[in-house]
Coordinates of C-alpha atoms and ligand atoms in Angstrom, one line a residue:
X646 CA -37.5 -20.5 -66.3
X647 CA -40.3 -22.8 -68.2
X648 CA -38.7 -25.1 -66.9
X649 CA -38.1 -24.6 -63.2
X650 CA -42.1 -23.8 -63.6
X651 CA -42.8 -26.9 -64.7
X652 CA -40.8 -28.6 -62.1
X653 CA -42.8 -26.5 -59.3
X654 CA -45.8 -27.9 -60.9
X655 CA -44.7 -31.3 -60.9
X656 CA -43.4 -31.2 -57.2
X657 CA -46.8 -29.5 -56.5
X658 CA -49.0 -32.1 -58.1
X659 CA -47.0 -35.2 -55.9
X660 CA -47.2 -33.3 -52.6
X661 CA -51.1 -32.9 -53.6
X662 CA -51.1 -36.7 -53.8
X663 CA -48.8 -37.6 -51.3
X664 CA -50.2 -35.5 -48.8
X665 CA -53.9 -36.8 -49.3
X666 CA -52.6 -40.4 -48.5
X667 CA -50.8 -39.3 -45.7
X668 CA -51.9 -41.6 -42.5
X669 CA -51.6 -41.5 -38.5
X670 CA -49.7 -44.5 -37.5
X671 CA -51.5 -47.3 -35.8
X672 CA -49.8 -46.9 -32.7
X673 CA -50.9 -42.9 -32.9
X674 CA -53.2 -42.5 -29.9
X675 CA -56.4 -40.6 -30.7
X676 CA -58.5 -39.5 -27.6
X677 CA -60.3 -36.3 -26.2
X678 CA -59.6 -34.3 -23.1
X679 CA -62.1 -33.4 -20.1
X680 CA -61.7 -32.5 -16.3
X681 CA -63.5 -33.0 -13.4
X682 CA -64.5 -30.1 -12.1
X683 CA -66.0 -29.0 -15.9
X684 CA -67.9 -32.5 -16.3
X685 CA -68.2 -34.6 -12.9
X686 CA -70.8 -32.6 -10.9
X687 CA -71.9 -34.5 -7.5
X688 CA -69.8 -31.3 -6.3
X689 CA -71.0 -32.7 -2.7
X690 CA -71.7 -36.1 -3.3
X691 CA -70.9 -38.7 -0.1
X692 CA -67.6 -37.2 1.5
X693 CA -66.8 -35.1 -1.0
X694 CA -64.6 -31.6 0.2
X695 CA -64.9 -28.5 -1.0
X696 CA -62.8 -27.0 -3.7
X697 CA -61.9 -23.5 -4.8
X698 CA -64.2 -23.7 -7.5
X699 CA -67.0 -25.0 -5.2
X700 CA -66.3 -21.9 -2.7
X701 CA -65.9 -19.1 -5.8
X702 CA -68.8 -20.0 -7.6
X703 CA -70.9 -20.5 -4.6
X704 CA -70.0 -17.2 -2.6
X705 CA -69.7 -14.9 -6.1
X706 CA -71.7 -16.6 -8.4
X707 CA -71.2 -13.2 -10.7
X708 CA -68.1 -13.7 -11.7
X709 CA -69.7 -16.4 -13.9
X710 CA -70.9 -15.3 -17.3
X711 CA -74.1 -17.0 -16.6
X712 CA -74.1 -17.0 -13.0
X713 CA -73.8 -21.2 -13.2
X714 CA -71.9 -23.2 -11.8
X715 CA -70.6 -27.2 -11.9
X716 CA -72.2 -28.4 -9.0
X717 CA -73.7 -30.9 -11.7
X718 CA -72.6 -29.9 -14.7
X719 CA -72.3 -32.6 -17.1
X720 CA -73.3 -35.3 -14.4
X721 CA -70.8 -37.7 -15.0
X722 CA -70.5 -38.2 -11.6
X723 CA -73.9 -40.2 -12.8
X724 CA -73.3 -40.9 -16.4
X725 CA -69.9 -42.6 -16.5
X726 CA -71.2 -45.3 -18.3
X727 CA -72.8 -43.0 -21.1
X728 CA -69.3 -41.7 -21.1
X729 CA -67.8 -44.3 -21.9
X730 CA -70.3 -45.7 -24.8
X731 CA -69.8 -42.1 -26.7
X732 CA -65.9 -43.3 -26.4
X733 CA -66.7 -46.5 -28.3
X734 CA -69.0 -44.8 -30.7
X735 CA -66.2 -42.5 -31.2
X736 CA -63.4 -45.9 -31.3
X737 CA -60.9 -43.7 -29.0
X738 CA -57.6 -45.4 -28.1
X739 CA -57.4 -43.3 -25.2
X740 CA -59.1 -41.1 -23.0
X741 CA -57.9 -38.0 -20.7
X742 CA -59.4 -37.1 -17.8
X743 CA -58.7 -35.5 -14.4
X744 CA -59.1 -36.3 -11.0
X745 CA -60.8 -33.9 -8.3
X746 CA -58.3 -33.7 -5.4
X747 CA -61.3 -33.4 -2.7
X748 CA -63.1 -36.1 -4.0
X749 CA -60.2 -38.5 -2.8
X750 CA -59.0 -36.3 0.1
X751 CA -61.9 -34.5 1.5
X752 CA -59.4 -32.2 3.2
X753 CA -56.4 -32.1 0.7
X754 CA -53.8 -33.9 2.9
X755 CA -53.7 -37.4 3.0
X756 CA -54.6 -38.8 6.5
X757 CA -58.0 -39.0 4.9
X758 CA -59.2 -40.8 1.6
X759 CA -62.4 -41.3 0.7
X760 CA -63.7 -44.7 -0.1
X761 CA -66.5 -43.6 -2.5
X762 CA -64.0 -41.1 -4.5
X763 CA -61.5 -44.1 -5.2
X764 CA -64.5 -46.6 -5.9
X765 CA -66.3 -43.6 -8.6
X766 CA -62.7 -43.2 -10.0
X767 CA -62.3 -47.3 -10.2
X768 CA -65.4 -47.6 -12.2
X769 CA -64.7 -44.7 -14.8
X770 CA -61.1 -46.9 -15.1
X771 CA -62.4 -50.4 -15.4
X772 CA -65.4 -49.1 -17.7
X773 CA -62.6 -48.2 -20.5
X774 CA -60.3 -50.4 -19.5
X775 CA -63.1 -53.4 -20.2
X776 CA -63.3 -51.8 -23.9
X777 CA -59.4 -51.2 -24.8
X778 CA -59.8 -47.4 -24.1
X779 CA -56.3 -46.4 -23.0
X780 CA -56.7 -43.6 -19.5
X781 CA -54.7 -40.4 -19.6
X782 CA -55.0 -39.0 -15.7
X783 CA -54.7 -35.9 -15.1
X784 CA -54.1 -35.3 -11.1
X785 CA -54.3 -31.6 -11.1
X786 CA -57.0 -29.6 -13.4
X787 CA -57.0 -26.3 -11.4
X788 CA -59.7 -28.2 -8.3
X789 CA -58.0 -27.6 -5.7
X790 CA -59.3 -28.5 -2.1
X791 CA -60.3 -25.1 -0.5
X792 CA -58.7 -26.4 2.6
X793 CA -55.2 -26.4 1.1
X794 CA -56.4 -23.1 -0.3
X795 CA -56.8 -20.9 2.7
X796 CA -53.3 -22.6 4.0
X797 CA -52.1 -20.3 0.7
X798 CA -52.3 -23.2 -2.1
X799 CA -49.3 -23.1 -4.4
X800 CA -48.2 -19.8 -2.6
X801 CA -46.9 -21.9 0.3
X802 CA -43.5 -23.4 0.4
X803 CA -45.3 -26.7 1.5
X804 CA -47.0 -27.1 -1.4
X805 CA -45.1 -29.5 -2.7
X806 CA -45.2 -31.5 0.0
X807 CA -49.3 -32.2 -0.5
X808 CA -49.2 -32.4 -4.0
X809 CA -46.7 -35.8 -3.1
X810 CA -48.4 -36.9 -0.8
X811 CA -52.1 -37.0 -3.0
X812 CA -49.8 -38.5 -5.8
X813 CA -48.7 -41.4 -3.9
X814 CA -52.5 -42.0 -3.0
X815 CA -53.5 -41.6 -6.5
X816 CA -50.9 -44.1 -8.2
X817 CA -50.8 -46.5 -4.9
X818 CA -55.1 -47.1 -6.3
X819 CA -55.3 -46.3 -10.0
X820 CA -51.7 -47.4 -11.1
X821 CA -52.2 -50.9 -11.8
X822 CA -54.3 -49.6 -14.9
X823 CA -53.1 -46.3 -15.1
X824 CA -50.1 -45.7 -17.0
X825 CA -50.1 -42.4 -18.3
X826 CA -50.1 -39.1 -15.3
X827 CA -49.9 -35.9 -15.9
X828 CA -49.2 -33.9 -12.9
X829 CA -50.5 -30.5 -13.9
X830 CA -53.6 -29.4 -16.2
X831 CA -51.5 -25.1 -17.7
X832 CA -49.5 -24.3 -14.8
X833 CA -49.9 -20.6 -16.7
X834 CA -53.5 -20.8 -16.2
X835 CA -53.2 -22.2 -12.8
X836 CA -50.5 -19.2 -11.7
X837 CA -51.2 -16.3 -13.8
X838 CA -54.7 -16.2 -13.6
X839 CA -55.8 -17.9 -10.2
X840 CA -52.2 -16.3 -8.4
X841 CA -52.1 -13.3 -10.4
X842 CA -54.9 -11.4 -12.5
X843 CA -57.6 -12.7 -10.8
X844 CA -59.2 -14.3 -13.8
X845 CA -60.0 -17.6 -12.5
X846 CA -60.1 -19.5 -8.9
X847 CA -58.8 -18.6 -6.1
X848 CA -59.0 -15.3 -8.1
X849 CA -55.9 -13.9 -6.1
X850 CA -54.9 -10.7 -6.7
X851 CA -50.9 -10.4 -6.9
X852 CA -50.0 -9.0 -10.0
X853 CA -46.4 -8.8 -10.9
X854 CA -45.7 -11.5 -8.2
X855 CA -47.9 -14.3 -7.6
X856 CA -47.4 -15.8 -11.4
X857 CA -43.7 -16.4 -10.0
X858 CA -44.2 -17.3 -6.6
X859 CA -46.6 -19.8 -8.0
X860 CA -44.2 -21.1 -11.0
X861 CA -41.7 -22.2 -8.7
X862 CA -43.8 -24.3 -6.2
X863 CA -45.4 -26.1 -9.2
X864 CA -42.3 -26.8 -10.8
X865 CA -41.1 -28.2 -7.6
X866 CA -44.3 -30.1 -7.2
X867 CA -44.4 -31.6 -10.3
X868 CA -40.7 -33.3 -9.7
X869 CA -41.9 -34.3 -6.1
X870 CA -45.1 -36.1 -8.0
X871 CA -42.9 -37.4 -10.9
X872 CA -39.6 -38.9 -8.5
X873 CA -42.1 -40.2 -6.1
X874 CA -43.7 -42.3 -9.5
X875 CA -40.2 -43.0 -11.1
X876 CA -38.6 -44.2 -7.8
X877 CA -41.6 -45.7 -6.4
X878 CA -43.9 -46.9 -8.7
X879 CA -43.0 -47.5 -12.2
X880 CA -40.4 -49.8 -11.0
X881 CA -43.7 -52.4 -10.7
X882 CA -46.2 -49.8 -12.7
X883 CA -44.2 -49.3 -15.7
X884 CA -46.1 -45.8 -17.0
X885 CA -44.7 -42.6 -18.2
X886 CA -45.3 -39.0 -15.9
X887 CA -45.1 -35.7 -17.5
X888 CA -46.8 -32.4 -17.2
X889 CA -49.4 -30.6 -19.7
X890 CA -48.3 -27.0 -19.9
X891 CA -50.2 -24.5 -22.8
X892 CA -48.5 -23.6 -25.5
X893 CA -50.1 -21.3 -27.9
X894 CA -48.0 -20.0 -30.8
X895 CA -46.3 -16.4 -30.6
X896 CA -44.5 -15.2 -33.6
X897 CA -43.2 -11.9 -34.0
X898 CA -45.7 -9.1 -36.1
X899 CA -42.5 -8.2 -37.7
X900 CA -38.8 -9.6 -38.5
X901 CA -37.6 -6.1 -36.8
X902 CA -35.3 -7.0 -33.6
X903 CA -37.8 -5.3 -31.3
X904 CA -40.2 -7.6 -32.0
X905 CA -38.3 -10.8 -32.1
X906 CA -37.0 -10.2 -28.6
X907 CA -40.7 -9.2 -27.8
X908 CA -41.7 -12.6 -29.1
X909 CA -38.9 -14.4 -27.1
X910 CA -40.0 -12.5 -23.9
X911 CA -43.4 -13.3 -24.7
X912 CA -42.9 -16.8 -24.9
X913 CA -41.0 -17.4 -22.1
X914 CA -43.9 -15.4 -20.1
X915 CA -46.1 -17.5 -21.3
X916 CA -44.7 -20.9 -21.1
X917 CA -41.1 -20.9 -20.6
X918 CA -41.1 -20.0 -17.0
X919 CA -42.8 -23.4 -16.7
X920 CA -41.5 -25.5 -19.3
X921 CA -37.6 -24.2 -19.1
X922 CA -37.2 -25.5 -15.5
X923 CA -38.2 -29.2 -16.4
X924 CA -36.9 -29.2 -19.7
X925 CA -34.3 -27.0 -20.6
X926 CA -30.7 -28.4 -20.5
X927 CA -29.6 -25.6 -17.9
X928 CA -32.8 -25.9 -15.8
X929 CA -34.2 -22.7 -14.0
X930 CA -36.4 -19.9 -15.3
X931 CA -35.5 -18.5 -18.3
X932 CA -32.3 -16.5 -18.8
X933 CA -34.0 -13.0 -20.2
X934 CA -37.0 -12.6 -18.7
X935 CA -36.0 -13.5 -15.3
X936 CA -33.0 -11.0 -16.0
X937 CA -35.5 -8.4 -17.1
X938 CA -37.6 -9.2 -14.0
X939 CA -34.6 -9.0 -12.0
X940 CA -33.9 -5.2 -13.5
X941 CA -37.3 -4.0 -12.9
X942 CA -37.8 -5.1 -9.7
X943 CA -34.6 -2.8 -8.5
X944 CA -36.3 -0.1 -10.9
X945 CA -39.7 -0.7 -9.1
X946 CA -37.9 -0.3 -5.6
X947 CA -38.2 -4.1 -4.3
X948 CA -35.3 -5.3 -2.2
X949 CA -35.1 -8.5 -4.2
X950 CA -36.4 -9.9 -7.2
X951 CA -40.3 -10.5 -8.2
X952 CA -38.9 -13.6 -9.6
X953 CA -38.0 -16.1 -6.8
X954 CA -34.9 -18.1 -7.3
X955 CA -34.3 -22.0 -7.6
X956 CA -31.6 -23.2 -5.1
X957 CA -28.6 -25.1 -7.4
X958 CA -30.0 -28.6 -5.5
X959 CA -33.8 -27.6 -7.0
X960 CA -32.9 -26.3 -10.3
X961 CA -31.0 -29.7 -10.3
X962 CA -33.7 -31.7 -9.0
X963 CA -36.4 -30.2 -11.0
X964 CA -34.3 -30.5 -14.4
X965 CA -35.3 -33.3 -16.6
X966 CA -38.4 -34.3 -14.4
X967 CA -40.4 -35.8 -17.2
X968 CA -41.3 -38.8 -19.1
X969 CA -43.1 -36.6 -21.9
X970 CA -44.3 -32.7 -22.5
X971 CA -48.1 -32.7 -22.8
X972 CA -49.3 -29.8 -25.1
X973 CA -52.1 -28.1 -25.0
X974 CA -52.5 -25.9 -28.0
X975 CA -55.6 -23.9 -29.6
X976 CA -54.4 -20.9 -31.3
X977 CA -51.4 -18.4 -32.2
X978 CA -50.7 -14.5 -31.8
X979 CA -48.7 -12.0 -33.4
X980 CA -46.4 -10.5 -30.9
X981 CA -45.0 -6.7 -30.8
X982 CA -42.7 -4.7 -28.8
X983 CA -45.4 -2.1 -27.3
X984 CA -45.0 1.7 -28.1
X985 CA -47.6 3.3 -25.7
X986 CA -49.3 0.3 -24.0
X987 CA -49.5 1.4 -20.0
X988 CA -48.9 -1.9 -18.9
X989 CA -50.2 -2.6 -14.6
X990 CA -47.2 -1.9 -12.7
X991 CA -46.1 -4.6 -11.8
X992 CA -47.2 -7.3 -14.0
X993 CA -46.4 -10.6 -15.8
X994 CA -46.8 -8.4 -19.4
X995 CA -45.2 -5.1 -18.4
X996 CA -42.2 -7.9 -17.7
X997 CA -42.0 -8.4 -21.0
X998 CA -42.8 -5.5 -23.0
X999 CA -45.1 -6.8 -25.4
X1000 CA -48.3 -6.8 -27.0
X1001 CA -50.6 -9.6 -29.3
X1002 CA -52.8 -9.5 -32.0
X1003 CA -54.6 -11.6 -34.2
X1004 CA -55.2 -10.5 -37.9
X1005 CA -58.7 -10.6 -39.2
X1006 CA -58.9 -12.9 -41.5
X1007 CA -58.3 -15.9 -39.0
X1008 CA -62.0 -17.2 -38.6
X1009 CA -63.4 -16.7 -35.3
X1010 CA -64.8 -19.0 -32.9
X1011 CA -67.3 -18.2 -30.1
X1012 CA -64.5 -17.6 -27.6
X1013 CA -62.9 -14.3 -28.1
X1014 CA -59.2 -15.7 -27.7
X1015 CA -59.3 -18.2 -30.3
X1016 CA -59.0 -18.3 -33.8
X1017 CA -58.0 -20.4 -36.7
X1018 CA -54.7 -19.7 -37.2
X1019 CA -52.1 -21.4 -40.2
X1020 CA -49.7 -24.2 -39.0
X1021 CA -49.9 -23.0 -35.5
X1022 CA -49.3 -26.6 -34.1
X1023 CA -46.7 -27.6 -36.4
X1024 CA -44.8 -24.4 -35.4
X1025 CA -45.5 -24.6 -32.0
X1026 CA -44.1 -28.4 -31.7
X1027 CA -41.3 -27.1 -34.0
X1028 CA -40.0 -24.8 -31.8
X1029 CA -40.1 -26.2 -28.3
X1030 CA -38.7 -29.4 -30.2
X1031 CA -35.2 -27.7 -31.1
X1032 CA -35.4 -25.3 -28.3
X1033 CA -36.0 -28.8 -25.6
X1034 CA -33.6 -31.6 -27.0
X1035 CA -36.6 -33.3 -29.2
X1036 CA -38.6 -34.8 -25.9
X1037 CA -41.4 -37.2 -26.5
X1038 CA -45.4 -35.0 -27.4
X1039 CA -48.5 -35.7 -26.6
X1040 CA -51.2 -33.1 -27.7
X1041 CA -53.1 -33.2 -24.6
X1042 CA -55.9 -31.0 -25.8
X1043 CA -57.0 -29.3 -29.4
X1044 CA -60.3 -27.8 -30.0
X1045 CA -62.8 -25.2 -31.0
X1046 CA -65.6 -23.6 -29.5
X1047 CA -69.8 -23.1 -31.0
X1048 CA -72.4 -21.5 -29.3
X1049 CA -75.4 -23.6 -28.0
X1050 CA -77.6 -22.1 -30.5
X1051 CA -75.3 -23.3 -33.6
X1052 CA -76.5 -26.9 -33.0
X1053 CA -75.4 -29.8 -33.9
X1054 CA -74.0 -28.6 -37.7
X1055 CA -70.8 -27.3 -36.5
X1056 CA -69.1 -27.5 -39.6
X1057 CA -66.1 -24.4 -38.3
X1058 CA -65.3 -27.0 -35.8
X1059 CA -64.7 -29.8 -38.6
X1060 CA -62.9 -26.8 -40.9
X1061 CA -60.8 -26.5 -37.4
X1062 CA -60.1 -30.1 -36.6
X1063 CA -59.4 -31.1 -40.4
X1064 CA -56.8 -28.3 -40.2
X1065 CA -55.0 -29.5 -37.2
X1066 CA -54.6 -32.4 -37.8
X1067 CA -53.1 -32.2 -41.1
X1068 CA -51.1 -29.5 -39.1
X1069 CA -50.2 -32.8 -36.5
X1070 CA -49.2 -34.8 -40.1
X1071 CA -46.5 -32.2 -40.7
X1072 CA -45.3 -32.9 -37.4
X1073 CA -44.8 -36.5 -37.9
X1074 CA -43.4 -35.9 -41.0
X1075 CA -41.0 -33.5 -39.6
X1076 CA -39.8 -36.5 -37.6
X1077 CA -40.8 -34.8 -34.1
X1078 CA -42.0 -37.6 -31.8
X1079 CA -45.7 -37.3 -31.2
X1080 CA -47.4 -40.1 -29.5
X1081 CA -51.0 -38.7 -28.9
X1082 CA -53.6 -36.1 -29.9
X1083 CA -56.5 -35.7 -27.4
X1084 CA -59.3 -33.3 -28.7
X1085 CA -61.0 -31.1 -26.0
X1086 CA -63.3 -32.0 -25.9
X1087 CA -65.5 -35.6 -25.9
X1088 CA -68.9 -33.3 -24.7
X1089 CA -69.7 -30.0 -24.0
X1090 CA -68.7 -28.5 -19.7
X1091 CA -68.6 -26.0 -17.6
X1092 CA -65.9 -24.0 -19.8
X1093 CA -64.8 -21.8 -16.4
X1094 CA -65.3 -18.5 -16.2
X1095 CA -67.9 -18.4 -19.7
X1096 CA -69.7 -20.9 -17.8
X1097 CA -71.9 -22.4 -20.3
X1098 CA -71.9 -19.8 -22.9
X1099 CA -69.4 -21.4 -24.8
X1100 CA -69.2 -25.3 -26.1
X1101 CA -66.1 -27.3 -27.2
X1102 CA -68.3 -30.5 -27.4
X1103 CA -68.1 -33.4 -29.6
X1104 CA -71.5 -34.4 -27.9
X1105 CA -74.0 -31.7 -27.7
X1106 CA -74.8 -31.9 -24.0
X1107 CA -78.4 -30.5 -22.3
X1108 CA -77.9 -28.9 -19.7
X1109 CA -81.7 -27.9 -18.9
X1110 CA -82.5 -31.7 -19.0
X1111 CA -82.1 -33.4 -15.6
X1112 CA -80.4 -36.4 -17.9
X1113 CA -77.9 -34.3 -19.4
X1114 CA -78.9 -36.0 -22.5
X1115 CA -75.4 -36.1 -24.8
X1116 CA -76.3 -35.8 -28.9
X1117 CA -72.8 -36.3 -31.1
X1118 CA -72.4 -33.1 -33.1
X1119 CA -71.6 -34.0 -37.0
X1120 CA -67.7 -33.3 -35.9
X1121 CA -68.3 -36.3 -33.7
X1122 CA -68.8 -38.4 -37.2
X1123 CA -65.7 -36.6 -38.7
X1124 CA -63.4 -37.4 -36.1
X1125 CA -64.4 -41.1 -35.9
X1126 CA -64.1 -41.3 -39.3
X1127 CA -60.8 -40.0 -39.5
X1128 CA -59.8 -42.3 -36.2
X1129 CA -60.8 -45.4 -38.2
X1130 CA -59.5 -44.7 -41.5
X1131 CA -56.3 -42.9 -40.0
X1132 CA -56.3 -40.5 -42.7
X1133 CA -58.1 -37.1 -42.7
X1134 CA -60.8 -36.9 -45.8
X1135 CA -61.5 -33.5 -46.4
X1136 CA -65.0 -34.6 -48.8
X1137 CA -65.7 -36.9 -46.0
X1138 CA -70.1 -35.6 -45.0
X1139 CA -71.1 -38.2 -42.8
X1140 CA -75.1 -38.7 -43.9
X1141 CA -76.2 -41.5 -41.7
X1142 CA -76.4 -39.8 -38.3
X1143 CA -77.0 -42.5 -35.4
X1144 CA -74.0 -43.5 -34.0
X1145 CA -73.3 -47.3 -33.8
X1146 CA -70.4 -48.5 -31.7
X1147 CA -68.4 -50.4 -34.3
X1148 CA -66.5 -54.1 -33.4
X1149 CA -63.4 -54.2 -31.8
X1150 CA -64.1 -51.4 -29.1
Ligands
LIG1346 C1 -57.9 -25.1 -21.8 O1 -57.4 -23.8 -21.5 C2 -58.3 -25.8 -20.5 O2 -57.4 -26.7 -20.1 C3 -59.7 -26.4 -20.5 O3 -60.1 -26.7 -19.2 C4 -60.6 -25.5 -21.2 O4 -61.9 -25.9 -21.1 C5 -60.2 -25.4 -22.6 O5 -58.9 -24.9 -22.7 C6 -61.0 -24.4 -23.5 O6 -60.9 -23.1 -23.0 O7 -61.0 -15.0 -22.1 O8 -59.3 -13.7 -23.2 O9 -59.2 -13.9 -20.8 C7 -57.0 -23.1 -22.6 C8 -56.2 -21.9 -22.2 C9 -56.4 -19.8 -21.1 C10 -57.8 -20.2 -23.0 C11 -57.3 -18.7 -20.6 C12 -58.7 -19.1 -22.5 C13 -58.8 -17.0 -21.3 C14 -58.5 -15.9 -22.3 N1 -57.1 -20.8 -21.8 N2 -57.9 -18.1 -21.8 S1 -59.6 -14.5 -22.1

């Protein structure tokens, strides 16, 4: 027994050192995240159309926290160059950003592009290109034009259709120095809460049905976008085209069966009824829940189920769609099966049965859904990497949000970040392939419906100032300083605090 103790103590003592030396590889890409619609402003800038964002926050400016909007929001419609300098300071290899659809197709289709969209989006590229800053494009981050909208958006069967057609516009300028696309910014977010709940643009109110409806046109969009790059472009291009999808972690409260098939159900609610059609071996929606879906729907009275069905020829043509599987991943929650929950009937959650929660000693940030929670990302990557045949990672976003008032000394953010990323060193060490981890985000945006209550920023950003003057937080330090050494050092206190941008970038 001594002995076995002595052993543990040993073992523990060389996984204290090891894991201190533990380093990124070189070819690890560090970046942050933004998107246009939370940063760009000139909302009507030249030719410019109008997106659903544009139209919400401008005919019910209440359903904003603070009644703002992003019709200039970080101004980097204006600033691109400052942009760009706080990526040097910073020494990113890479940077991911979004495109706004109606900036390059004032009215969503194609027969029109817009010379001074393409030219804005040219000089954001060459400007990092110039300094070795790697782009990340992101074609769809929930802007869509409000043209396409009141056509139905991703409700209509056409959908897919646009969504190709502004693709092949987008790689046909930007590809020659683009090569990494992401089709879709959360389809959950995108469905579920502009389709279904009515929590974010076009706030559509379709509970129980538009989530689904919604799911399957993405999917099917997001193969157009990727075939119509794989076929027609990467041939000369010679990038990579996947799709960013949110996955949070969900565990099970309990090891009780109720709960485990809570957590399944969950999960696939969540993220499998995107992810499972692209990357599952049998392609589709998910087996139980749309089984479950199926079963209530008779229950509820409708003549078919809530959950549309893929066609053999689109469940085949959607299947295996991807170059890579963009994460997005902030927090975790306990799942249970619920006892007296009266869930909306129907809805996405009464579909599954199942309630969250978060226990309280996860330390809090300024936005009520997210916490600190233990390993999350290494579980997380874990799971969809046995569950999806090991495909290749990115983290496309990672971050934490302060309140304007904390300041610039936003040492729970660094507590966060620190955590992560040694949570990202498990994952390597696993032997999971993770290429990338983009921190959301370089400054502080328009954060959607919290407007700009609550900030994710590296940069400090003013939004009173006319300048949008951008200050780098102390976490902006940290993270450099972890970029350039490649290893995360938890006594690291940056004391200087002007940032220089150092050779090389
Ligand atoms: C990402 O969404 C987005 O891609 C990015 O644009 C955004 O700025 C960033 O995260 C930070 O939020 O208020 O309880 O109703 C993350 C997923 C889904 C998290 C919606 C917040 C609202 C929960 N988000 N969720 S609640």
């Amino acid at each position: 027994m001594k002995l076995l103790l002595l052993l543990g103590f040993l073992i523990g003592c060389y996984a204290a050192t090891t894991r201190q030396e533990r380093r990124f590889p070189d070819e690890f890409l560090f970046g942050t995240a933004t998107a246009s619609y939370q940063i760009e402003g000139g909302w009507n800038a030249d030719d410019k159309g109008e997106n659903i964002w544009d139209r919400m926050t401008h005919t019910k400016p209440d359903v904003i926290k603070d009644v703002s909007n992003g019709d200039i929001a970080a101004d980097s419609y204006n600033n691109y160059k400052r942009d760009v300098e706080m990526m040097r300071e910073l020494g990113l290899d890479a940077y991911r950003f979004s495109l706004s659809w109606s900036r390059i197709l004032p009215n969503g289709l194609s027969n029109k592009v817009s010379e001074a969209g393409v030219a804005f989006y040219n000089n954001y590229i060459d400007e990092m290109v110039k300094y070795g800053i790697t782009p990340m494009v992101t074609l769809y981050h929930w802007d869509l034009p409000q043209k396409l909208q009141d056509l139905g958006g991703f409700a209509n069967p056409l959908f897919p259709d646009w969504f190709e057609d502004y693709a092949r516009v987008v790689y046909e300028h930007f590809g020659d120095r683009v090569k990494h696309w992401i089709t879709f910014n959360e389809p959950r977010e995108i469905c579920y809460e502009g389709y279904d709940t009515t929590t974010k643009a076009p706030l559509l109110n379709a509970t129980g049905i538009g989530a689904y409806l919604c799911a399957k046109n993405l999917v099917l969009a997001h193969a157009k976008a990727y075939y119509a790059y794989k076929n027609d472009f990467a041939p000369s291009q010679g990038g990579q085209c996947g799709i960013t999808i949110s996955v949070n972690w969900f565990p099970p409260l309990t090891d009780s069966e109720e709960d485990q098939i809570a957590a399944e159900l969950y999960r696939q609610a969540e993220w499998g009824i995107y992810a499972e059609p692209i990357f599952s071996a049998e392609g589709g929606f998910p087996k139980e829940l749309s089984e479950r879906v199926a079963q209530m729907s008779m229950e509820q009275g409708y003549p078919r189920s809530r959950m549309p069905e893929f066609t053999d020829e689109e469940r085949e043509f959607v299947r295996g769609a991807a170059d890579f599987f963009g994460v997005n991943h902030y927090t975790a929650f306990l799942v249970s099966a619920a006892k007296d929950t009266e869930f909306i009937v129907p809805s996405v959650y009464g579909d599954t049965g199942a309630v969250t929660s978060v226990p309280d000693e996860w330390p809090k940030s300024a936005s009520k859904w997210l916490t600190l929670a233990p390993d999350s990302i290494l579980n997380a990557l874990t799971f969809l990497n046995n569950k999806y045949n090991s495909p290749v990672f990115y983290i496309t976003e990672n971050g934490w949000s302060i309140r304007y008032e904390d300041g610039l000394e936003d040492d729970d953010r660094i507590r966060y970040y620190r955590a992560a990323l040694e949570s990202v060193l498990d994952v390597l060490d696993a032997g999971i392939t993770l290429k990338g981890y983009m921190a959301w985000s370089l400054m502080d945006n328009f954060e959607w419906m919290e407007g700009y209550t609550e900030r994710f920023g590296l940069y400090e950003v003013d939004f009173e100032d006319p300048a949008r003057t951008r200050t780098p937080r102390k976490s902006a330090f940290v993270y450099k300083q972890i970029i350039k050494t490649r290893v995360i050092d938890h006594e690291y206190e940056p004391e200087r605090r002007t940032m220089t941008i150092d050779d090389g970038k």
